[in-house]
mmCIF file of C-alpha atoms in Angstrom:
data_model
loop_
_atom_site.group_PDB
_atom_site.id
_atom_site.type_symbol
_atom_site.label_atom_id
_atom_site.label_comp_id
_atom_site.label_asym_id
_atom_site.label_seq_id
_atom_site.Cartn_x
_atom_site.Cartn_y
_atom_site.Cartn_z
ATOM 1 C CA UNK A 18 -29.577 15.893 77.253
ATOM 2 C CA UNK A 19 -27.305 16.859 74.375
ATOM 3 C CA UNK A 20 -29.696 17.198 71.443
ATOM 4 C CA UNK A 21 -32.022 19.715 73.101
ATOM 5 C CA UNK A 22 -29.211 21.973 74.307
ATOM 6 C CA UNK A 23 -27.311 24.705 72.556
ATOM 7 C CA UNK A 24 -24.143 26.068 74.064
ATOM 8 C CA UNK A 25 -23.919 29.849 73.644
ATOM 9 C CA UNK A 26 -20.396 31.258 73.992
ATOM 10 C CA UNK A 27 -20.142 35.037 74.123
ATOM 11 C CA UNK A 28 -16.754 36.022 72.741
ATOM 12 C CA UNK A 29 -17.370 39.623 71.720
ATOM 13 C CA UNK A 30 -16.397 42.937 73.210
ATOM 14 C CA UNK A 31 -13.414 45.099 72.485
ATOM 15 C CA UNK A 32 -11.123 43.719 75.183
ATOM 16 C CA UNK A 33 -10.056 47.284 75.893
ATOM 17 C CA UNK A 34 -8.709 46.419 79.341
ATOM 18 C CA UNK A 35 -6.195 44.111 77.674
ATOM 19 C CA UNK A 36 -4.880 46.702 75.200
ATOM 20 C CA UNK A 37 -2.423 46.574 73.434
ATOM 21 C CA UNK A 38 -2.689 42.752 73.411
ATOM 22 C CA UNK A 39 -6.126 43.053 71.842
ATOM 23 C CA UNK A 40 -5.245 45.693 69.269
ATOM 24 C CA UNK A 41 -5.185 43.089 66.499
ATOM 25 C CA UNK A 42 -6.323 39.852 68.235
ATOM 26 C CA UNK A 43 -9.648 39.028 69.877
ATOM 27 C CA UNK A 44 -9.053 38.563 73.599
ATOM 28 C CA UNK A 45 -10.667 35.125 73.626
ATOM 29 C CA UNK A 46 -7.813 33.881 71.448
ATOM 30 C CA UNK A 47 -5.116 35.048 73.850
ATOM 31 C CA UNK A 48 -3.203 32.261 75.596
ATOM 32 C CA UNK A 49 -4.049 31.054 79.080
ATOM 33 C CA UNK A 50 -0.794 29.179 79.585
ATOM 34 C CA UNK A 51 -0.817 26.621 76.741
ATOM 35 C CA UNK A 52 -4.260 27.022 75.176
ATOM 36 C CA UNK A 53 -6.427 29.804 73.761
ATOM 37 C CA UNK A 54 -8.776 31.345 76.287
ATOM 38 C CA UNK A 55 -11.909 30.207 74.445
ATOM 39 C CA UNK A 56 -10.946 26.538 74.950
ATOM 40 C CA UNK A 57 -11.771 26.884 78.650
ATOM 41 C CA UNK A 58 -15.468 27.874 78.435
ATOM 42 C CA UNK A 59 -15.918 25.550 75.453
ATOM 43 C CA UNK A 60 -14.667 22.494 77.312
ATOM 44 C CA UNK A 61 -16.636 23.417 80.444
ATOM 45 C CA UNK A 62 -19.856 23.014 78.478
ATOM 46 C CA UNK A 63 -18.515 19.921 76.710
ATOM 47 C CA UNK A 64 -18.208 18.329 80.152
ATOM 48 C CA UNK A 65 -21.950 18.805 80.461
ATOM 49 C CA UNK A 66 -22.513 16.755 77.319
ATOM 50 C CA UNK A 67 -23.215 19.748 75.089
ATOM 51 C CA UNK A 68 -22.058 19.359 71.487
ATOM 52 C CA UNK A 69 -23.914 22.038 69.510
ATOM 53 C CA UNK A 70 -22.499 25.532 69.934
ATOM 54 C CA UNK A 71 -23.302 29.063 68.848
ATOM 55 C CA UNK A 72 -20.399 31.490 69.112
ATOM 56 C CA UNK A 73 -21.154 35.207 69.161
ATOM 57 C CA UNK A 74 -18.424 37.730 68.471
ATOM 58 C CA UNK A 75 -17.672 40.857 66.479
ATOM 59 C CA UNK A 76 -17.559 40.752 62.663
ATOM 60 C CA UNK A 77 -13.816 41.472 62.820
ATOM 61 C CA UNK A 78 -13.076 38.657 65.289
ATOM 62 C CA UNK A 79 -15.223 35.882 63.821
ATOM 63 C CA UNK A 80 -12.737 34.974 61.044
ATOM 64 C CA UNK A 81 -10.010 34.600 63.697
ATOM 65 C CA UNK A 82 -12.194 32.362 65.864
ATOM 66 C CA UNK A 83 -13.336 30.321 62.860
ATOM 67 C CA UNK A 84 -9.716 29.779 61.854
ATOM 68 C CA UNK A 85 -9.055 28.288 65.289
ATOM 69 C CA UNK A 86 -12.179 26.204 65.853
ATOM 70 C CA UNK A 87 -13.437 25.390 62.364
ATOM 71 C CA UNK A 88 -16.787 23.641 62.127
ATOM 72 C CA UNK A 89 -16.134 21.461 65.187
ATOM 73 C CA UNK A 90 -16.431 18.163 63.315
ATOM 74 C CA UNK A 91 -12.997 16.933 64.327
ATOM 75 C CA UNK A 92 -14.107 17.076 67.978
ATOM 76 C CA UNK A 93 -17.571 15.666 67.325
ATOM 77 C CA UNK A 94 -19.091 19.120 67.756
ATOM 78 C CA UNK A 95 -21.003 21.638 65.665
ATOM 79 C CA UNK A 96 -20.131 25.345 65.642
ATOM 80 C CA UNK A 97 -22.334 28.105 64.288
ATOM 81 C CA UNK A 98 -20.975 31.661 64.211
ATOM 82 C CA UNK A 99 -23.060 34.798 64.687
ATOM 83 C CA UNK A 100 -21.820 38.374 64.316
ATOM 84 C CA UNK A 101 -22.654 41.027 66.905
ATOM 85 C CA UNK A 102 -21.967 44.520 65.596
ATOM 86 C CA UNK A 103 -21.833 46.191 69.003
ATOM 87 C CA UNK A 104 -21.935 44.636 72.486
ATOM 88 C CA UNK A 105 -25.055 45.577 74.408
ATOM 89 C CA UNK A 106 -24.988 43.412 77.523
ATOM 90 C CA UNK A 107 -24.807 39.683 78.144
ATOM 91 C CA UNK A 108 -28.526 39.130 77.586
ATOM 92 C CA UNK A 109 -28.308 40.671 74.127
ATOM 93 C CA UNK A 110 -26.569 37.468 73.060
ATOM 94 C CA UNK A 111 -29.940 35.708 73.137
ATOM 95 C CA UNK A 112 -31.395 38.255 70.714
ATOM 96 C CA UNK A 113 -28.426 38.187 68.355
ATOM 97 C CA UNK A 114 -28.507 34.377 68.161
ATOM 98 C CA UNK A 115 -32.305 34.038 68.406
ATOM 99 C CA UNK A 116 -32.707 32.112 65.145
ATOM 100 C CA UNK A 117 -30.030 29.595 66.067
ATOM 101 C CA UNK A 118 -31.369 29.110 69.610
ATOM 102 C CA UNK A 119 -35.074 28.788 68.790
ATOM 103 C CA UNK A 120 -36.620 25.633 70.234
ATOM 104 C CA UNK A 121 -33.577 24.733 72.339
ATOM 105 C CA UNK A 122 -32.544 24.975 75.944
ATOM 106 C CA UNK A 123 -29.530 27.257 76.190
ATOM 107 C CA UNK A 124 -26.347 27.012 78.240
ATOM 108 C CA UNK A 125 -24.675 30.407 78.127
ATOM 109 C CA UNK A 126 -21.066 30.900 79.158
ATOM 110 C CA UNK A 127 -18.852 33.952 78.968
ATOM 111 C CA UNK A 128 -15.847 33.463 76.733
ATOM 112 C CA UNK A 129 -13.347 34.693 79.317
ATOM 113 C CA UNK A 130 -14.562 32.626 82.278
ATOM 114 C CA UNK A 131 -12.353 29.757 83.436
ATOM 115 C CA UNK A 132 -13.578 27.002 85.744
ATOM 116 C CA UNK A 133 -11.556 24.145 87.132
ATOM 117 C CA UNK A 134 -11.981 21.746 90.006
ATOM 118 C CA UNK A 135 -13.277 18.562 91.542
ATOM 119 C CA UNK A 136 -16.904 17.800 90.800
ATOM 120 C CA UNK A 137 -17.247 20.516 88.164
ATOM 121 C CA UNK A 138 -18.452 18.179 85.407
ATOM 122 C CA UNK A 139 -21.062 16.669 87.751
ATOM 123 C CA UNK A 140 -22.451 20.124 88.547
ATOM 124 C CA UNK A 141 -22.613 21.040 84.859
ATOM 125 C CA UNK A 142 -24.332 17.779 83.978
ATOM 126 C CA UNK A 143 -26.867 18.255 86.781
ATOM 127 C CA UNK A 144 -27.682 21.730 85.505
ATOM 128 C CA UNK A 145 -28.163 20.368 81.977
ATOM 129 C CA UNK A 146 -30.575 17.740 83.294
ATOM 130 C CA UNK A 147 -32.762 20.373 84.960
ATOM 131 C CA UNK A 148 -34.492 21.224 81.691
ATOM 132 C CA UNK A 149 -37.313 23.486 82.896
ATOM 133 C CA UNK A 150 -36.639 26.925 84.328
ATOM 134 C CA UNK A 151 -33.172 28.364 84.834
ATOM 135 C CA UNK A 152 -30.111 27.236 86.767
ATOM 136 C CA UNK A 153 -27.394 29.613 87.914
ATOM 137 C CA UNK A 154 -24.441 29.108 90.215
ATOM 138 C CA UNK A 155 -23.321 30.821 93.387
ATOM 139 C CA UNK A 156 -19.649 31.309 94.164
ATOM 140 C CA UNK A 157 -18.588 32.864 97.454
ATOM 141 C CA UNK A 158 -16.202 35.810 97.027
ATOM 142 C CA UNK A 159 -14.608 38.329 99.364
ATOM 143 C CA UNK A 160 -15.976 41.371 97.511
ATOM 144 C CA UNK A 161 -19.149 40.640 95.546
ATOM 145 C CA UNK A 162 -19.824 44.271 94.624
ATOM 146 C CA UNK A 163 -18.290 43.777 91.161
ATOM 147 C CA UNK A 164 -20.622 40.908 90.255
ATOM 148 C CA UNK A 165 -24.210 39.874 90.008
ATOM 149 C CA UNK A 166 -25.149 38.730 93.512
ATOM 150 C CA UNK A 167 -27.731 36.181 94.634
ATOM 151 C CA UNK A 168 -29.185 36.170 98.137
ATOM 152 C CA UNK A 169 -30.016 32.679 99.377
ATOM 153 C CA UNK A 170 -32.453 31.401 101.961
ATOM 154 C CA UNK A 171 -31.407 28.789 104.502
ATOM 155 C CA UNK A 172 -32.665 26.021 102.208
ATOM 156 C CA UNK A 173 -30.599 27.325 99.273
ATOM 157 C CA UNK A 174 -33.433 28.901 97.294
ATOM 158 C CA UNK A 175 -32.907 32.339 95.789
ATOM 159 C CA UNK A 176 -34.453 35.309 97.581
ATOM 160 C CA UNK A 177 -33.136 38.209 95.510
ATOM 161 C CA UNK A 178 -30.748 39.172 92.724
ATOM 162 C CA UNK A 179 -28.695 42.342 92.365
ATOM 163 C CA UNK A 180 -26.299 43.584 89.691
ATOM 164 C CA UNK A 181 -23.041 44.995 91.100
ATOM 165 C CA UNK A 182 -24.636 46.275 94.341
ATOM 166 C CA UNK A 183 -22.848 48.827 96.496
ATOM 167 C CA UNK A 184 -24.090 47.007 99.584
ATOM 168 C CA UNK A 185 -24.429 43.320 98.675
ATOM 169 C CA UNK A 186 -26.953 41.216 100.576
ATOM 170 C CA UNK A 187 -24.686 38.189 100.414
ATOM 171 C CA UNK A 188 -21.236 37.067 99.326
ATOM 172 C CA UNK A 189 -22.618 34.732 96.664
ATOM 173 C CA UNK A 190 -21.483 36.053 93.288
ATOM 174 C CA UNK A 191 -23.046 34.625 90.136
ATOM 175 C CA UNK A 192 -20.308 33.400 87.759
ATOM 176 C CA UNK A 193 -20.626 33.599 83.987
ATOM 177 C CA UNK A 194 -22.312 30.276 83.278
ATOM 178 C CA UNK A 195 -26.100 29.940 83.090
ATOM 179 C CA UNK A 196 -28.608 27.279 81.994
ATOM 180 C CA UNK A 197 -32.050 28.184 80.632
ATOM 181 C CA UNK A 198 -35.066 26.516 79.128
ATOM 182 C CA UNK A 199 -36.229 27.469 75.637
ATOM 183 C CA UNK A 200 -38.278 30.415 76.978
ATOM 184 C CA UNK A 201 -35.106 32.430 77.491
ATOM 185 C CA UNK A 202 -35.108 34.001 74.020
ATOM 186 C CA UNK A 203 -38.615 35.390 74.590
ATOM 187 C CA UNK A 204 -37.538 36.621 78.017
ATOM 188 C CA UNK A 205 -34.610 38.449 76.446
ATOM 189 C CA UNK A 206 -36.810 40.106 73.805
ATOM 190 C CA UNK A 207 -39.022 41.512 76.557
ATOM 191 C CA UNK A 208 -36.176 43.078 78.535
ATOM 192 C CA UNK A 209 -35.594 46.791 78.770
ATOM 193 C CA UNK A 210 -32.054 48.225 78.871
ATOM 194 C CA UNK A 211 -30.656 49.049 82.300
ATOM 195 C CA UNK A 212 -29.332 52.409 83.380
ATOM 196 C CA UNK A 213 -26.048 51.359 81.770
ATOM 197 C CA UNK A 214 -27.899 51.002 78.485
ATOM 198 C CA UNK A 215 -27.348 47.229 78.438
ATOM 199 C CA UNK A 216 -29.529 44.144 78.548
ATOM 200 C CA UNK A 217 -28.538 42.627 81.879
ATOM 201 C CA UNK A 218 -28.327 38.898 82.508
ATOM 202 C CA UNK A 219 -29.421 39.602 86.084
ATOM 203 C CA UNK A 220 -32.745 40.841 84.711
ATOM 204 C CA UNK A 221 -33.169 37.555 82.815
ATOM 205 C CA UNK A 222 -32.510 35.645 86.012
ATOM 206 C CA UNK A 223 -34.917 37.887 87.895
ATOM 207 C CA UNK A 224 -37.740 36.933 85.510
ATOM 208 C CA UNK A 225 -37.160 33.270 86.314
ATOM 209 C CA UNK A 226 -36.962 34.099 90.030
ATOM 210 C CA UNK A 227 -40.351 35.824 89.852
ATOM 211 C CA UNK A 228 -41.756 32.745 88.096
ATOM 212 C CA UNK A 229 -40.459 30.529 90.883
ATOM 213 C CA UNK A 230 -38.324 28.724 88.321
ATOM 214 C CA UNK A 231 -34.800 29.828 89.286
ATOM 215 C CA UNK A 232 -32.523 27.101 90.652
ATOM 216 C CA UNK A 233 -29.213 27.924 92.316
ATOM 217 C CA UNK A 234 -26.303 25.534 92.712
ATOM 218 C CA UNK A 235 -23.487 26.686 94.951
ATOM 219 C CA UNK A 236 -19.888 25.993 94.022
ATOM 220 C CA UNK A 237 -17.643 25.107 96.924
ATOM 221 C CA UNK A 238 -13.950 25.570 97.614
ATOM 222 C CA UNK A 239 -12.999 22.671 95.388
ATOM 223 C CA UNK A 240 -13.657 24.657 92.202
ATOM 224 C CA UNK A 241 -11.667 27.662 91.022
ATOM 225 C CA UNK A 242 -13.388 30.443 89.076
ATOM 226 C CA UNK A 243 -11.056 32.751 87.154
ATOM 227 C CA UNK A 244 -11.318 35.099 84.214
ATOM 228 C CA UNK A 245 -9.023 36.823 81.750
ATOM 229 C CA UNK A 246 -10.429 40.325 81.858
ATOM 230 C CA UNK A 247 -7.256 42.220 82.758
ATOM 231 C CA UNK A 248 -3.533 41.726 82.259
ATOM 232 C CA UNK A 249 -3.183 40.613 85.884
ATOM 233 C CA UNK A 250 -6.153 38.234 85.590
ATOM 234 C CA UNK A 251 -4.729 36.714 82.420
ATOM 235 C CA UNK A 252 -1.304 36.232 83.989
ATOM 236 C CA UNK A 253 -2.699 34.711 87.197
ATOM 237 C CA UNK A 254 -4.995 32.355 85.286
ATOM 238 C CA UNK A 255 -2.052 31.177 83.199
ATOM 239 C CA UNK A 256 0.035 30.600 86.308
ATOM 240 C CA UNK A 257 -2.772 28.606 87.897
ATOM 241 C CA UNK A 258 -3.175 26.345 84.862
ATOM 242 C CA UNK A 259 0.605 25.934 84.596
ATOM 243 C CA UNK A 260 0.897 24.736 88.195
ATOM 244 C CA UNK A 261 -2.043 22.332 87.898
ATOM 245 C CA UNK A 262 -0.806 20.793 84.652
ATOM 246 C CA UNK A 263 2.819 20.461 85.680
ATOM 247 C CA UNK A 264 1.991 18.864 89.017
ATOM 248 C CA UNK A 265 -0.669 16.473 87.761
ATOM 249 C CA UNK A 266 0.637 15.724 84.286
ATOM 250 C CA UNK A 267 -2.907 16.281 83.006
ATOM 251 C CA UNK A 268 -4.171 18.930 80.627
ATOM 252 C CA UNK A 269 -6.897 21.377 81.639
ATOM 253 C CA UNK A 270 -9.441 22.306 78.941
ATOM 254 C CA UNK A 271 -8.089 19.987 76.265
ATOM 255 C CA UNK A 272 -10.988 19.623 73.795
ATOM 256 C CA UNK A 273 -9.466 16.591 72.054
ATOM 257 C CA UNK A 274 -9.224 14.668 75.327
ATOM 258 C CA UNK A 275 -12.670 15.696 76.562
ATOM 259 C CA UNK A 276 -14.264 14.848 73.211
ATOM 260 C CA UNK A 277 -12.699 11.380 73.430
ATOM 261 C CA UNK A 278 -13.575 10.752 77.072
ATOM 262 C CA UNK A 279 -17.148 11.989 76.554
ATOM 263 C CA UNK A 280 -17.586 9.688 73.563
ATOM 264 C CA UNK A 281 -17.968 12.486 71.009
ATOM 265 C CA UNK A 282 -15.159 10.926 68.980
ATOM 266 C CA UNK A 283 -13.881 7.356 68.919
ATOM 267 C CA UNK A 284 -10.381 5.904 69.025
ATOM 268 C CA UNK A 285 -9.885 6.410 65.280
ATOM 269 C CA UNK A 286 -11.020 10.027 65.581
ATOM 270 C CA UNK A 287 -8.440 10.685 68.278
ATOM 271 C CA UNK A 288 -5.744 8.957 66.233
ATOM 272 C CA UNK A 289 -6.552 11.246 63.325
ATOM 273 C CA UNK A 290 -6.205 14.294 65.554
ATOM 274 C CA UNK A 291 -2.818 13.050 66.717
ATOM 275 C CA UNK A 292 -1.659 12.519 63.144
ATOM 276 C CA UNK A 293 -2.847 15.982 62.112
ATOM 277 C CA UNK A 294 -1.066 17.741 64.975
ATOM 278 C CA UNK A 295 2.454 19.147 64.750
ATOM 279 C CA UNK A 296 5.110 17.447 66.850
ATOM 280 C CA UNK A 297 4.826 19.347 70.108
ATOM 281 C CA UNK A 298 4.333 18.557 73.792
ATOM 282 C CA UNK A 299 0.602 18.934 73.147
ATOM 283 C CA UNK A 300 0.706 16.209 70.493
ATOM 284 C CA UNK A 301 2.765 14.001 72.795
ATOM 285 C CA UNK A 302 0.078 14.341 75.443
ATOM 286 C CA UNK A 303 -2.610 13.282 72.951
ATOM 287 C CA UNK A 304 -0.463 10.408 71.682
ATOM 288 C CA UNK A 305 0.047 9.144 75.245
ATOM 289 C CA UNK A 306 -3.710 9.351 75.785
ATOM 290 C CA UNK A 307 -4.248 7.355 72.600
ATOM 291 C CA UNK A 308 -1.739 4.679 73.569
ATOM 292 C CA UNK A 309 -3.212 4.280 77.064
ATOM 293 C CA UNK A 310 -6.674 3.794 75.574
ATOM 294 C CA UNK A 311 -5.648 0.813 73.447
#
């Protein structure tokens, strides 16, 4: 499952809606309570067993992201960085990173999407096992007009896809996490820009729908889907994570812990991470994890 998959994290864009916070810092490095935003999509894919990542961002932001994540070795991961001069739609990420993705299935996740909840890792792992075709998710929302929307038949198969429709055919929004077979790069190269002048991820999904190869997994009430697109979104996401962590005593989106629990690093690897960390509450959490594992 892990060797054939590449995780593609899109962390570009100007973050204009978060100005002035993003005047000098890429938005995916902004804090969501106690961790940088990019930790959340990264660890979501790690829960699916994915260890090889391609991170796409602007030339200006890549040095900042590299300074945070490094090469991934300390977490048992591999990071490759690809510059995108100008954002041109989600599906353009496949073109920009085409060389790095060639011959691999691709799990794409948006760098500002935050998922948390019971059964999430099982859903991600199931999607990664699918292999052929494409797997997207459906998440029921009150107002789907701001999202890609999937219409489902009674048996859960997809009937249609729309991008930000004025009159949605369903309330099933498509969140920013998608799993594709290795054909996806060719699909992206054959796309034409939409009326917005962008390469739309909905059009990629529509190709798989027309092939009869689009699988949809619905996400129930037990999973929260948040993002950090606006100041209010960022604040609310931070509050959510704060409440969960303080009440459970467990960290959300802690790459060190997930790498250890997934077997990407061993006991000695975790001990090294603890030793290399400054003396903070975060280090104490890792040290407690280490001691409990002995």
